[in-house]
Amino acid sequence: NLMMTNSSPSWEHWFGTDNLGRDIFIRVLYGARISLDIGIVASLLNLFIGVIYGGIAGFCGGKIDRIMMNIVDILYSVPTLLYVILLIVILKPGLIHIFIALGIGYWLQMARIVRGQILSMKEQEFILAARTIGVSKKRILFRHLLPNAMGAIIVTMTLAIPDAIFTEAFLSFIGLGVSAPMASWGVLASEGVNNLRAYPFQLFFPAVAISVTMLA
């Protein structure tokens, strides 16, 4: 509504409107879908890739473990945000490309933690007993070792959600994330900065949404 551009918060528009007369409250709600989708997808990729990779490395040990963890160390030596930005530049900004970029890098910490948990548990008596009675390696890994590492797995997966949301917000803020007219919180914050002096509420509400979600 071009007759209602840059309106302050009111009963009609709770968070005000932007420079095109769009309701900021509605755009923040739509942005929540994109930002939370990215957080959930990143944590699921973190769960599946990191747990399986780290579990296999820790359980097999020896040469296989060294090779697998050398690959993780090489990937880990490059800051995650750096190659996420490089991948976005190569693939061009977009939601699917953000999923791909986060999927490549966000499982490394999970793999290291799971490997450490498996290494500490695989020599314990209940695993030795399972081997003695002929339980298969696959069953030992997925039925005995990984369930006993779920505490660390859940904590790591939970912490990956705000990290991914903040990464997406940062990428969108600098123009490498979700493209307009899609409204992620990073896009809204970027648009709000342009009008910060005259209409600070346009930055305040998406920034609060990001902060509260990460804190939660």
PDB file of C-alpha atoms in Angstrom:
ATOM      1  CA  ASN A   1       0.000   0.000   0.000  1.00  0.00           C
ATOM      2  CA  LEU A   2       1.959   3.014  -1.294  1.00  0.00           C
ATOM      3  CA  MET A   3      -0.330   5.336   0.686  1.00  0.00           C
ATOM      4  CA  MET A   4       1.023   3.803   3.923  1.00  0.00           C
ATOM      5  CA  THR A   5       4.786   3.801   3.328  1.00  0.00           C
ATOM      6  CA  ASN A   6       7.112   3.989   6.351  1.00  0.00           C
ATOM      7  CA  SER A   7       4.208   4.127   8.815  1.00  0.00           C
ATOM      8  CA  SER A   8       5.069   3.863  12.501  1.00  0.00           C
ATOM      9  CA  PRO A   9       3.740   0.922  14.565  1.00  0.00           C
ATOM     10  CA  SER A  10       0.004   1.206  15.199  1.00  0.00           C
ATOM     11  CA  TRP A  11      -3.057  -0.956  15.877  1.00  0.00           C
ATOM     12  CA  GLU A  12      -3.498  -1.378  12.120  1.00  0.00           C
ATOM     13  CA  HIS A  13       0.166  -2.259  11.473  1.00  0.00           C
ATOM     14  CA  TRP A  14       1.679  -3.610  14.690  1.00  0.00           C
ATOM     15  CA  PHE A  15       5.313  -3.365  13.528  1.00  0.00           C
ATOM     16  CA  GLY A  16       4.747  -0.498  11.092  1.00  0.00           C
ATOM     17  CA  THR A  17       5.314  -0.624   7.324  1.00  0.00           C
ATOM     18  CA  ASP A  18       8.370  -0.457   5.078  1.00  0.00           C
ATOM     19  CA  ASN A  19       9.222   1.875   2.203  1.00  0.00           C
ATOM     20  CA  LEU A  20       6.810   0.016  -0.113  1.00  0.00           C
ATOM     21  CA  GLY A  21       3.937   0.049   2.364  1.00  0.00           C
ATOM     22  CA  ARG A  22       4.300  -3.650   3.258  1.00  0.00           C
ATOM     23  CA  ASP A  23       3.303  -4.732   6.767  1.00  0.00           C
ATOM     24  CA  ILE A  24       6.498  -5.535   8.709  1.00  0.00           C
ATOM     25  CA  PHE A  25       4.710  -7.826  11.172  1.00  0.00           C
ATOM     26  CA  ILE A  26       3.574 -10.093   8.319  1.00  0.00           C
ATOM     27  CA  ARG A  27       7.031  -9.994   6.733  1.00  0.00           C
ATOM     28  CA  VAL A  28       8.641 -10.974  10.066  1.00  0.00           C
ATOM     29  CA  LEU A  29       6.243 -13.945  10.282  1.00  0.00           C
ATOM     30  CA  TYR A  30       7.123 -15.017   6.735  1.00  0.00           C
ATOM     31  CA  GLY A  31      10.798 -14.508   7.546  1.00  0.00           C
ATOM     32  CA  ALA A  32      10.430 -16.851  10.520  1.00  0.00           C
ATOM     33  CA  ARG A  33       9.463 -19.684   8.166  1.00  0.00           C
ATOM     34  CA  ILE A  34      12.619 -19.244   6.090  1.00  0.00           C
ATOM     35  CA  SER A  35      14.982 -18.732   9.030  1.00  0.00           C
ATOM     36  CA  LEU A  36      13.572 -21.659  11.030  1.00  0.00           C
ATOM     37  CA  ASP A  37      13.591 -23.900   7.944  1.00  0.00           C
ATOM     38  CA  ILE A  38      17.292 -23.190   7.523  1.00  0.00           C
ATOM     39  CA  GLY A  39      17.966 -23.865  11.214  1.00  0.00           C
ATOM     40  CA  ILE A  40      16.067 -27.165  11.182  1.00  0.00           C
ATOM     41  CA  VAL A  41      17.543 -28.392   7.882  1.00  0.00           C
ATOM     42  CA  ALA A  42      21.075 -27.557   9.039  1.00  0.00           C
ATOM     43  CA  SER A  43      20.542 -29.429  12.323  1.00  0.00           C
ATOM     44  CA  LEU A  44      19.116 -32.491  10.521  1.00  0.00           C
ATOM     45  CA  LEU A  45      22.070 -32.553   8.129  1.00  0.00           C
ATOM     46  CA  ASN A  46      24.290 -32.147  11.169  1.00  0.00           C
ATOM     47  CA  LEU A  47      22.548 -35.129  12.764  1.00  0.00           C
ATOM     48  CA  PHE A  48      22.559 -37.578   9.857  1.00  0.00           C
ATOM     49  CA  ILE A  49      25.930 -36.831   8.251  1.00  0.00           C
ATOM     50  CA  GLY A  50      27.868 -36.047  11.421  1.00  0.00           C
ATOM     51  CA  VAL A  51      26.560 -38.945  13.520  1.00  0.00           C
ATOM     52  CA  ILE A  52      27.063 -41.597  10.831  1.00  0.00           C
ATOM     53  CA  TYR A  53      30.469 -40.276   9.749  1.00  0.00           C
ATOM     54  CA  GLY A  54      31.799 -39.832  13.284  1.00  0.00           C
ATOM     55  CA  GLY A  55      30.292 -43.121  14.445  1.00  0.00           C
ATOM     56  CA  ILE A  56      31.939 -45.119  11.651  1.00  0.00           C
ATOM     57  CA  ALA A  57      35.295 -43.383  12.171  1.00  0.00           C
ATOM     58  CA  GLY A  58      35.301 -43.983  15.909  1.00  0.00           C
ATOM     59  CA  PHE A  59      34.058 -47.573  15.725  1.00  0.00           C
ATOM     60  CA  CYS A  60      36.389 -48.736  12.927  1.00  0.00           C
ATOM     61  CA  GLY A  61      39.477 -47.027  14.337  1.00  0.00           C
ATOM     62  CA  GLY A  62      42.941 -47.535  12.906  1.00  0.00           C
ATOM     63  CA  LYS A  63      43.706 -46.473   9.339  1.00  0.00           C
ATOM     64  CA  ILE A  64      40.050 -45.806   8.427  1.00  0.00           C
ATOM     65  CA  ASP A  65      39.683 -43.489  11.417  1.00  0.00           C
ATOM     66  CA  ARG A  66      42.866 -41.597  10.538  1.00  0.00           C
ATOM     67  CA  ILE A  67      41.835 -41.082   6.899  1.00  0.00           C
ATOM     68  CA  MET A  68      38.278 -40.012   7.763  1.00  0.00           C
ATOM     69  CA  MET A  69      39.354 -37.603  10.482  1.00  0.00           C
ATOM     70  CA  ASN A  70      42.142 -36.134   8.308  1.00  0.00           C
ATOM     71  CA  ILE A  71      39.406 -35.187   5.835  1.00  0.00           C
ATOM     72  CA  VAL A  72      37.455 -33.560   8.675  1.00  0.00           C
ATOM     73  CA  ASP A  73      40.580 -31.711   9.872  1.00  0.00           C
ATOM     74  CA  ILE A  74      41.218 -30.351   6.363  1.00  0.00           C
ATOM     75  CA  LEU A  75      37.631 -29.105   6.050  1.00  0.00           C
ATOM     76  CA  TYR A  76      37.706 -27.797   9.634  1.00  0.00           C
ATOM     77  CA  SER A  77      40.866 -25.763   8.988  1.00  0.00           C
ATOM     78  CA  VAL A  78      38.874 -23.417   6.728  1.00  0.00           C
ATOM     79  CA  PRO A  79      36.409 -21.158   8.599  1.00  0.00           C
ATOM     80  CA  THR A  80      32.879 -22.411   7.897  1.00  0.00           C
ATOM     81  CA  LEU A  81      31.571 -18.953   7.049  1.00  0.00           C
ATOM     82  CA  LEU A  82      34.336 -18.459   4.469  1.00  0.00           C
ATOM     83  CA  TYR A  83      33.528 -21.438   2.283  1.00  0.00           C
ATOM     84  CA  VAL A  84      29.785 -20.945   2.793  1.00  0.00           C
ATOM     85  CA  ILE A  85      30.267 -17.477   1.282  1.00  0.00           C
ATOM     86  CA  LEU A  86      32.433 -18.929  -1.530  1.00  0.00           C
ATOM     87  CA  LEU A  87      29.824 -21.574  -2.340  1.00  0.00           C
ATOM     88  CA  ILE A  88      27.019 -18.996  -2.344  1.00  0.00           C
ATOM     89  CA  VAL A  89      29.053 -16.802  -4.714  1.00  0.00           C
ATOM     90  CA  ILE A  90      29.646 -19.765  -7.042  1.00  0.00           C
ATOM     91  CA  LEU A  91      26.104 -21.175  -6.850  1.00  0.00           C
ATOM     92  CA  LYS A  92      24.405 -17.744  -6.715  1.00  0.00           C
ATOM     93  CA  PRO A  93      22.195 -16.636  -3.780  1.00  0.00           C
ATOM     94  CA  GLY A  94      19.073 -18.673  -3.042  1.00  0.00           C
ATOM     95  CA  LEU A  95      17.415 -20.814  -0.387  1.00  0.00           C
ATOM     96  CA  ILE A  96      18.390 -24.189  -1.894  1.00  0.00           C
ATOM     97  CA  HIS A  97      22.005 -23.087  -2.302  1.00  0.00           C
ATOM     98  CA  ILE A  98      22.120 -22.021   1.355  1.00  0.00           C
ATOM     99  CA  PHE A  99      20.920 -25.513   2.324  1.00  0.00           C
ATOM    100  CA  ILE A 100      23.716 -27.051   0.204  1.00  0.00           C
ATOM    101  CA  ALA A 101      26.374 -24.731   1.630  1.00  0.00           C
ATOM    102  CA  LEU A 102      25.328 -25.357   5.242  1.00  0.00           C
ATOM    103  CA  GLY A 103      25.070 -29.103   4.594  1.00  0.00           C
ATOM    104  CA  ILE A 104      28.691 -29.251   3.489  1.00  0.00           C
ATOM    105  CA  GLY A 105      30.171 -27.623   6.565  1.00  0.00           C
ATOM    106  CA  TYR A 106      27.885 -27.891   9.584  1.00  0.00           C
ATOM    107  CA  TRP A 107      28.397 -31.601  10.346  1.00  0.00           C
ATOM    108  CA  LEU A 108      32.130 -31.400  11.132  1.00  0.00           C
ATOM    109  CA  GLN A 109      31.788 -30.561  14.833  1.00  0.00           C
ATOM    110  CA  MET A 110      29.158 -33.282  15.268  1.00  0.00           C
ATOM    111  CA  ALA A 111      31.440 -35.868  13.631  1.00  0.00           C
ATOM    112  CA  ARG A 112      34.291 -35.033  16.011  1.00  0.00           C
ATOM    113  CA  ILE A 113      32.087 -35.181  19.105  1.00  0.00           C
ATOM    114  CA  VAL A 114      30.449 -38.478  18.103  1.00  0.00           C
ATOM    115  CA  ARG A 115      33.827 -40.016  17.290  1.00  0.00           C
ATOM    116  CA  GLY A 116      35.138 -39.053  20.721  1.00  0.00           C
ATOM    117  CA  GLN A 117      32.068 -40.543  22.419  1.00  0.00           C
ATOM    118  CA  ILE A 118      32.381 -43.807  20.459  1.00  0.00           C
ATOM    119  CA  LEU A 119      36.100 -44.114  21.198  1.00  0.00           C
ATOM    120  CA  SER A 120      35.435 -43.734  24.921  1.00  0.00           C
ATOM    121  CA  MET A 121      32.631 -46.321  24.960  1.00  0.00           C
ATOM    122  CA  LYS A 122      33.658 -49.044  22.534  1.00  0.00           C
ATOM    123  CA  GLU A 123      36.097 -50.664  24.990  1.00  0.00           C
ATOM    124  CA  GLN A 124      33.598 -50.766  27.846  1.00  0.00           C
ATOM    125  CA  GLU A 125      32.312 -54.062  29.233  1.00  0.00           C
ATOM    126  CA  PHE A 126      28.852 -53.998  27.654  1.00  0.00           C
ATOM    127  CA  ILE A 127      30.395 -53.676  24.176  1.00  0.00           C
ATOM    128  CA  LEU A 128      32.884 -56.471  24.889  1.00  0.00           C
ATOM    129  CA  ALA A 129      29.979 -58.612  26.072  1.00  0.00           C
ATOM    130  CA  ALA A 130      28.039 -57.873  22.867  1.00  0.00           C
ATOM    131  CA  ARG A 131      31.040 -58.905  20.769  1.00  0.00           C
ATOM    132  CA  THR A 132      31.488 -62.077  22.808  1.00  0.00           C
ATOM    133  CA  ILE A 133      27.926 -63.284  22.074  1.00  0.00           C
ATOM    134  CA  GLY A 134      28.335 -62.547  18.350  1.00  0.00           C
ATOM    135  CA  VAL A 135      26.422 -59.294  17.868  1.00  0.00           C
ATOM    136  CA  SER A 136      27.180 -57.761  14.448  1.00  0.00           C
ATOM    137  CA  LYS A 137      29.287 -54.599  14.169  1.00  0.00           C
ATOM    138  CA  LYS A 138      26.394 -52.699  12.599  1.00  0.00           C
ATOM    139  CA  ARG A 139      24.080 -53.605  15.493  1.00  0.00           C
ATOM    140  CA  ILE A 140      26.710 -52.700  18.083  1.00  0.00           C
ATOM    141  CA  LEU A 141      27.158 -49.269  16.488  1.00  0.00           C
ATOM    142  CA  PHE A 142      23.506 -48.364  15.922  1.00  0.00           C
ATOM    143  CA  ARG A 143      21.850 -50.178  18.842  1.00  0.00           C
ATOM    144  CA  HIS A 144      24.421 -49.843  21.623  1.00  0.00           C
ATOM    145  CA  LEU A 145      26.986 -47.117  20.972  1.00  0.00           C
ATOM    146  CA  LEU A 146      25.055 -44.304  19.272  1.00  0.00           C
ATOM    147  CA  PRO A 147      22.032 -44.433  21.651  1.00  0.00           C
ATOM    148  CA  ASN A 148      24.445 -44.052  24.581  1.00  0.00           C
ATOM    149  CA  ALA A 149      25.949 -40.960  22.923  1.00  0.00           C
ATOM    150  CA  MET A 150      22.572 -39.256  22.430  1.00  0.00           C
ATOM    151  CA  GLY A 151      23.140 -36.713  25.214  1.00  0.00           C
ATOM    152  CA  ALA A 152      26.081 -35.096  23.437  1.00  0.00           C
ATOM    153  CA  ILE A 153      24.391 -35.515  20.042  1.00  0.00           C
ATOM    154  CA  ILE A 154      21.215 -33.692  21.102  1.00  0.00           C
ATOM    155  CA  VAL A 155      23.129 -30.800  22.673  1.00  0.00           C
ATOM    156  CA  THR A 156      25.342 -30.369  19.598  1.00  0.00           C
ATOM    157  CA  MET A 157      22.368 -30.574  17.234  1.00  0.00           C
ATOM    158  CA  THR A 158      20.443 -27.991  19.275  1.00  0.00           C
ATOM    159  CA  LEU A 159      23.356 -25.543  19.264  1.00  0.00           C
ATOM    160  CA  ALA A 160      23.606 -25.882  15.461  1.00  0.00           C
ATOM    161  CA  ILE A 161      20.142 -24.322  14.996  1.00  0.00           C
ATOM    162  CA  PRO A 162      20.913 -20.747  16.195  1.00  0.00           C
ATOM    163  CA  ASP A 163      24.309 -20.931  14.495  1.00  0.00           C
ATOM    164  CA  ALA A 164      22.663 -21.705  11.143  1.00  0.00           C
ATOM    165  CA  ILE A 165      19.978 -19.034  11.639  1.00  0.00           C
ATOM    166  CA  PHE A 166      22.610 -16.411  12.381  1.00  0.00           C
ATOM    167  CA  THR A 167      24.709 -17.498   9.385  1.00  0.00           C
ATOM    168  CA  GLU A 168      21.704 -17.182   7.063  1.00  0.00           C
ATOM    169  CA  ALA A 169      20.814 -13.787   8.558  1.00  0.00           C
ATOM    170  CA  PHE A 170      24.388 -12.574   8.050  1.00  0.00           C
ATOM    171  CA  LEU A 171      24.515 -13.840   4.451  1.00  0.00           C
ATOM    172  CA  SER A 172      21.161 -12.243   3.631  1.00  0.00           C
ATOM    173  CA  PHE A 173      22.272  -9.034   5.340  1.00  0.00           C
ATOM    174  CA  ILE A 174      25.286  -8.713   3.021  1.00  0.00           C
ATOM    175  CA  GLY A 175      23.268  -9.760  -0.035  1.00  0.00           C
ATOM    176  CA  LEU A 176      24.486 -13.361  -0.428  1.00  0.00           C
ATOM    177  CA  GLY A 177      21.551 -15.181   1.128  1.00  0.00           C
ATOM    178  CA  VAL A 178      17.855 -15.191   0.345  1.00  0.00           C
ATOM    179  CA  SER A 179      16.995 -12.747  -2.431  1.00  0.00           C
ATOM    180  CA  ALA A 180      14.139 -10.246  -2.436  1.00  0.00           C
ATOM    181  CA  PRO A 181      11.155 -10.405  -2.522  1.00  0.00           C
ATOM    182  CA  MET A 182      11.597 -13.375  -0.116  1.00  0.00           C
ATOM    183  CA  ALA A 183      11.671 -12.036   3.416  1.00  0.00           C
ATOM    184  CA  SER A 184      14.128 -13.728   5.731  1.00  0.00           C
ATOM    185  CA  TRP A 185      15.102 -11.925   8.922  1.00  0.00           C
ATOM    186  CA  GLY A 186      18.493 -11.076   7.409  1.00  0.00           C
ATOM    187  CA  VAL A 187      16.836  -9.417   4.396  1.00  0.00           C
ATOM    188  CA  LEU A 188      14.533  -7.414   6.694  1.00  0.00           C
ATOM    189  CA  ALA A 189      17.471  -6.313   8.838  1.00  0.00           C
ATOM    190  CA  SER A 190      19.416  -5.258   5.739  1.00  0.00           C
ATOM    191  CA  GLU A 191      16.471  -3.204   4.491  1.00  0.00           C
ATOM    192  CA  GLY A 192      15.991  -1.710   7.967  1.00  0.00           C
ATOM    193  CA  VAL A 193      19.591  -0.510   8.180  1.00  0.00           C
ATOM    194  CA  ASN A 194      19.072   1.661   5.096  1.00  0.00           C
ATOM    195  CA  ASN A 195      16.352   3.594   6.953  1.00  0.00           C
ATOM    196  CA  LEU A 196      17.857   3.370  10.440  1.00  0.00           C
ATOM    197  CA  ARG A 197      18.063   7.092  11.155  1.00  0.00           C
ATOM    198  CA  ALA A 198      14.541   7.960  10.020  1.00  0.00           C
ATOM    199  CA  TYR A 199      12.648   4.725  10.806  1.00  0.00           C
ATOM    200  CA  PRO A 200      14.582   2.653  13.390  1.00  0.00           C
ATOM    201  CA  PHE A 201      11.602   0.342  14.016  1.00  0.00           C
ATOM    202  CA  GLN A 202      12.201  -1.252  10.585  1.00  0.00           C
ATOM    203  CA  LEU A 203      15.475  -2.707  11.926  1.00  0.00           C
ATOM    204  CA  PHE A 204      14.384  -3.182  15.535  1.00  0.00           C
ATOM    205  CA  PHE A 205      11.686  -5.835  15.007  1.00  0.00           C
ATOM    206  CA  PRO A 206      13.601  -8.286  12.766  1.00  0.00           C
ATOM    207  CA  ALA A 207      16.674  -7.854  15.003  1.00  0.00           C
ATOM    208  CA  VAL A 208      14.575  -8.733  18.071  1.00  0.00           C
ATOM    209  CA  ALA A 209      13.166 -11.786  16.244  1.00  0.00           C
ATOM    210  CA  ILE A 210      16.684 -13.026  15.481  1.00  0.00           C
ATOM    211  CA  SER A 211      17.910 -12.369  19.042  1.00  0.00           C
ATOM    212  CA  VAL A 212      14.949 -13.992  20.807  1.00  0.00           C
ATOM    213  CA  THR A 213      15.054 -17.088  18.593  1.00  0.00           C
ATOM    214  CA  MET A 214      18.786 -17.583  19.089  1.00  0.00           C
ATOM    215  CA  LEU A 215      18.420 -17.105  22.839  1.00  0.00           C
ATOM    216  CA  ALA A 216      15.529 -19.596  22.971  1.00  0.00           C
TER     217      ALA A 216
END
